[in-house]
Amino acid sequence: MSTSKLYLNEVTPGETFSSPNITVSENDIIDFAHQFDPQEFHLDNKAAQNTFFGRLVASGWHTAALTMRLLVDSDFKPEGGIVGAGIEEFRWPQSVAPGDTLRLEIKVLETTPSRSAPTRGVIKLYIKTLNQKDEPVQVMIAKLIMRCNLSVDA
């Protein structure tokens, strides 16, 4: 993975990035749920069997937090960090279960330099979180603020 920092005017639509993998344990799911989403299908394997999911699953917000971690660890490294400007689409097509291994596929959809601030602009990314079977567990279109490199003509 590249360690050089990216500027908006150095990234092109269609360009792709990837992340390392992360495996989610039962304890990870339960610990997150205790703190942020204490529902039975996130807290107790036996109780979860009688719910909509029929098994213990991660909170969607846990999946979102893991996606953020994977994004930070990915080879998409914007100069100045990952600064959110909004989300246009966000969905969980499938739940995450204990033992699932997640990774990201990131695709640049568009880049828009700012008209009022030449040192920055907005990048729109399609970010797909996949499990070990390459099934999407989270899909989002995110907008991020990125710095522009004024010393480079793009």
Short mmCIF file of C-alpha atoms in Angstrom, two decimals:
data_model
loop_
_atom_site.label_atom_id
_atom_site.label_comp_id
_atom_site.label_asym_id
_atom_site.label_seq_id
_atom_site.Cartn_x
_atom_site.Cartn_y
_atom_site.Cartn_z
CA MET A 1 0.00 0.00 0.00
CA SER A 2 1.17 3.48 -0.84
CA THR A 3 2.23 5.78 1.98
CA SER A 4 2.24 9.01 -0.06
CA LYS A 5 -0.54 11.47 0.69
CA LEU A 6 -3.11 12.21 -2.00
CA TYR A 7 -4.44 15.55 -3.17
CA LEU A 8 -7.80 16.05 -4.87
CA ASN A 9 -6.25 17.13 -8.18
CA GLU A 10 -4.07 14.00 -8.23
CA VAL A 11 -7.02 11.57 -8.04
CA THR A 12 -9.21 10.63 -11.00
CA PRO A 13 -12.74 9.26 -11.27
CA GLY A 14 -12.66 5.50 -11.70
CA GLU A 15 -9.52 5.12 -9.59
CA THR A 16 -9.78 2.38 -6.97
CA PHE A 17 -8.30 1.73 -3.56
CA SER A 18 -8.42 -1.19 -1.14
CA SER A 19 -8.01 -1.92 2.54
CA PRO A 20 -6.51 -4.62 4.68
CA ASN A 21 -8.81 -7.20 6.28
CA ILE A 22 -10.28 -7.20 9.77
CA THR A 23 -11.96 -10.19 11.45
CA VAL A 24 -14.87 -9.58 13.82
CA SER A 25 -15.10 -11.76 16.91
CA GLU A 26 -18.13 -12.58 19.03
CA ASN A 27 -16.57 -10.59 21.87
CA ASP A 28 -16.08 -7.58 19.57
CA ILE A 29 -19.77 -7.66 18.65
CA ILE A 30 -20.95 -8.01 22.24
CA ASP A 31 -18.56 -5.37 23.61
CA PHE A 32 -19.65 -2.81 21.00
CA ALA A 33 -23.32 -3.63 21.61
CA HIS A 34 -23.01 -3.22 25.38
CA GLN A 35 -21.70 0.28 24.88
CA PHE A 36 -23.63 1.54 21.85
CA ASP A 37 -26.51 -0.72 20.71
CA PRO A 38 -27.67 -3.02 23.54
CA GLN A 39 -30.23 -5.13 21.73
CA GLU A 40 -30.53 -8.87 22.33
CA PHE A 41 -29.47 -9.89 18.80
CA HIS A 42 -26.17 -8.03 19.40
CA LEU A 43 -25.65 -9.15 22.99
CA ASP A 44 -26.53 -12.82 23.44
CA ASN A 45 -26.12 -15.69 21.00
CA LYS A 46 -28.91 -17.79 22.51
CA ALA A 47 -31.41 -14.94 22.78
CA ALA A 48 -30.55 -13.88 19.22
CA GLN A 49 -31.85 -17.22 17.89
CA ASN A 50 -35.42 -16.05 18.55
CA THR A 51 -35.05 -12.72 16.76
CA PHE A 52 -35.37 -11.41 13.21
CA PHE A 53 -31.74 -12.40 12.53
CA GLY A 54 -31.85 -15.87 14.12
CA ARG A 55 -28.26 -15.49 15.31
CA LEU A 56 -25.87 -13.06 16.95
CA VAL A 57 -25.02 -10.22 14.56
CA ALA A 58 -23.03 -7.00 14.74
CA SER A 59 -24.83 -3.71 15.03
CA GLY A 60 -24.94 -1.82 11.76
CA TRP A 61 -23.19 0.99 13.64
CA HIS A 62 -20.42 -1.45 14.55
CA THR A 63 -20.09 -2.27 10.84
CA ALA A 64 -19.93 1.47 10.12
CA ALA A 65 -17.21 1.95 12.75
CA LEU A 66 -15.22 -0.97 11.32
CA THR A 67 -15.61 0.53 7.86
CA MET A 68 -14.16 3.80 9.12
CA ARG A 69 -11.22 1.93 10.64
CA LEU A 70 -10.61 0.09 7.37
CA LEU A 71 -10.86 3.37 5.45
CA VAL A 72 -8.19 4.94 7.66
CA ASP A 73 -6.00 1.85 7.19
CA SER A 74 -6.62 1.66 3.41
CA ASP A 75 -4.34 2.84 0.64
CA PHE A 76 -6.60 5.89 0.19
CA LYS A 77 -4.54 8.46 2.13
CA PRO A 78 -5.77 12.02 1.60
CA GLU A 79 -3.45 14.83 2.65
CA GLY A 80 -4.92 16.30 5.83
CA GLY A 81 -6.87 13.17 6.78
CA ILE A 82 -10.32 11.80 6.08
CA VAL A 83 -12.73 14.69 6.58
CA GLY A 84 -16.38 13.89 6.00
CA ALA A 85 -18.71 16.28 4.18
CA GLY A 86 -21.75 14.01 4.03
CA ILE A 87 -23.20 10.71 2.92
CA GLU A 88 -25.50 10.37 -0.08
CA GLU A 89 -26.27 6.66 0.25
CA PHE A 90 -25.87 4.33 3.19
CA ARG A 91 -27.22 0.80 3.54
CA TRP A 92 -26.56 -2.57 5.13
CA PRO A 93 -27.56 -5.27 2.63
CA GLN A 94 -26.43 -8.05 4.95
CA SER A 95 -25.49 -8.46 8.59
CA VAL A 96 -22.04 -9.18 10.00
CA ALA A 97 -21.65 -12.34 12.10
CA PRO A 98 -18.90 -13.49 14.46
CA GLY A 99 -15.90 -14.70 12.47
CA ASP A 100 -16.63 -12.57 9.41
CA THR A 101 -13.59 -10.97 7.81
CA LEU A 102 -14.23 -7.55 6.30
CA ARG A 103 -12.41 -5.45 3.71
CA LEU A 104 -13.17 -2.40 1.59
CA GLU A 105 -13.38 -1.68 -2.10
CA ILE A 106 -13.19 2.07 -2.67
CA LYS A 107 -13.91 3.75 -6.00
CA VAL A 108 -13.60 7.44 -6.86
CA LEU A 109 -16.85 8.60 -8.44
CA GLU A 110 -16.05 12.27 -8.91
CA THR A 111 -13.83 15.13 -7.81
CA THR A 112 -15.03 18.72 -7.55
CA PRO A 113 -12.62 21.55 -6.82
CA SER A 114 -14.06 24.33 -4.69
CA ARG A 115 -14.95 27.53 -6.54
CA SER A 116 -14.44 29.68 -3.46
CA ALA A 117 -11.47 27.91 -1.84
CA PRO A 118 -8.79 26.81 -4.36
CA THR A 119 -6.90 24.86 -1.69
CA ARG A 120 -9.65 22.25 -1.34
CA GLY A 121 -12.54 20.46 -2.94
CA VAL A 122 -14.86 17.48 -2.56
CA ILE A 123 -14.32 13.88 -3.57
CA LYS A 124 -17.21 11.46 -3.89
CA LEU A 125 -16.38 7.83 -3.08
CA TYR A 126 -18.30 4.59 -3.49
CA ILE A 127 -17.24 2.50 -0.48
CA LYS A 128 -18.27 -1.14 -0.33
CA THR A 129 -17.58 -3.21 2.79
CA LEU A 130 -17.35 -6.89 1.87
CA ASN A 131 -17.20 -10.06 3.94
CA GLN A 132 -14.96 -13.06 3.26
CA LYS A 133 -17.46 -14.35 0.67
CA ASP A 134 -17.24 -11.03 -1.22
CA GLU A 135 -20.82 -10.25 -0.16
CA PRO A 136 -21.54 -6.58 0.60
CA VAL A 137 -22.37 -5.91 4.25
CA GLN A 138 -22.34 -2.12 3.92
CA VAL A 139 -22.50 0.17 0.90
CA MET A 140 -22.17 3.92 0.98
CA ILE A 141 -21.51 6.91 -1.20
CA ALA A 142 -19.53 9.39 0.86
CA LYS A 143 -18.35 12.92 0.20
CA LEU A 144 -15.04 13.98 1.71
CA ILE A 145 -13.21 17.27 1.77
CA MET A 146 -9.72 17.02 0.29
CA ARG A 147 -6.83 19.42 -0.11
CA CYS A 148 -5.66 20.45 -3.57
CA ASN A 149 -1.98 20.59 -4.48
CA LEU A 150 -1.60 24.05 -5.99
CA SER A 151 1.92 23.24 -7.22
CA VAL A 152 0.61 20.52 -9.55
CA ASP A 153 -1.42 21.12 -12.68
CA ALA A 154 -3.98 18.33 -12.94
#
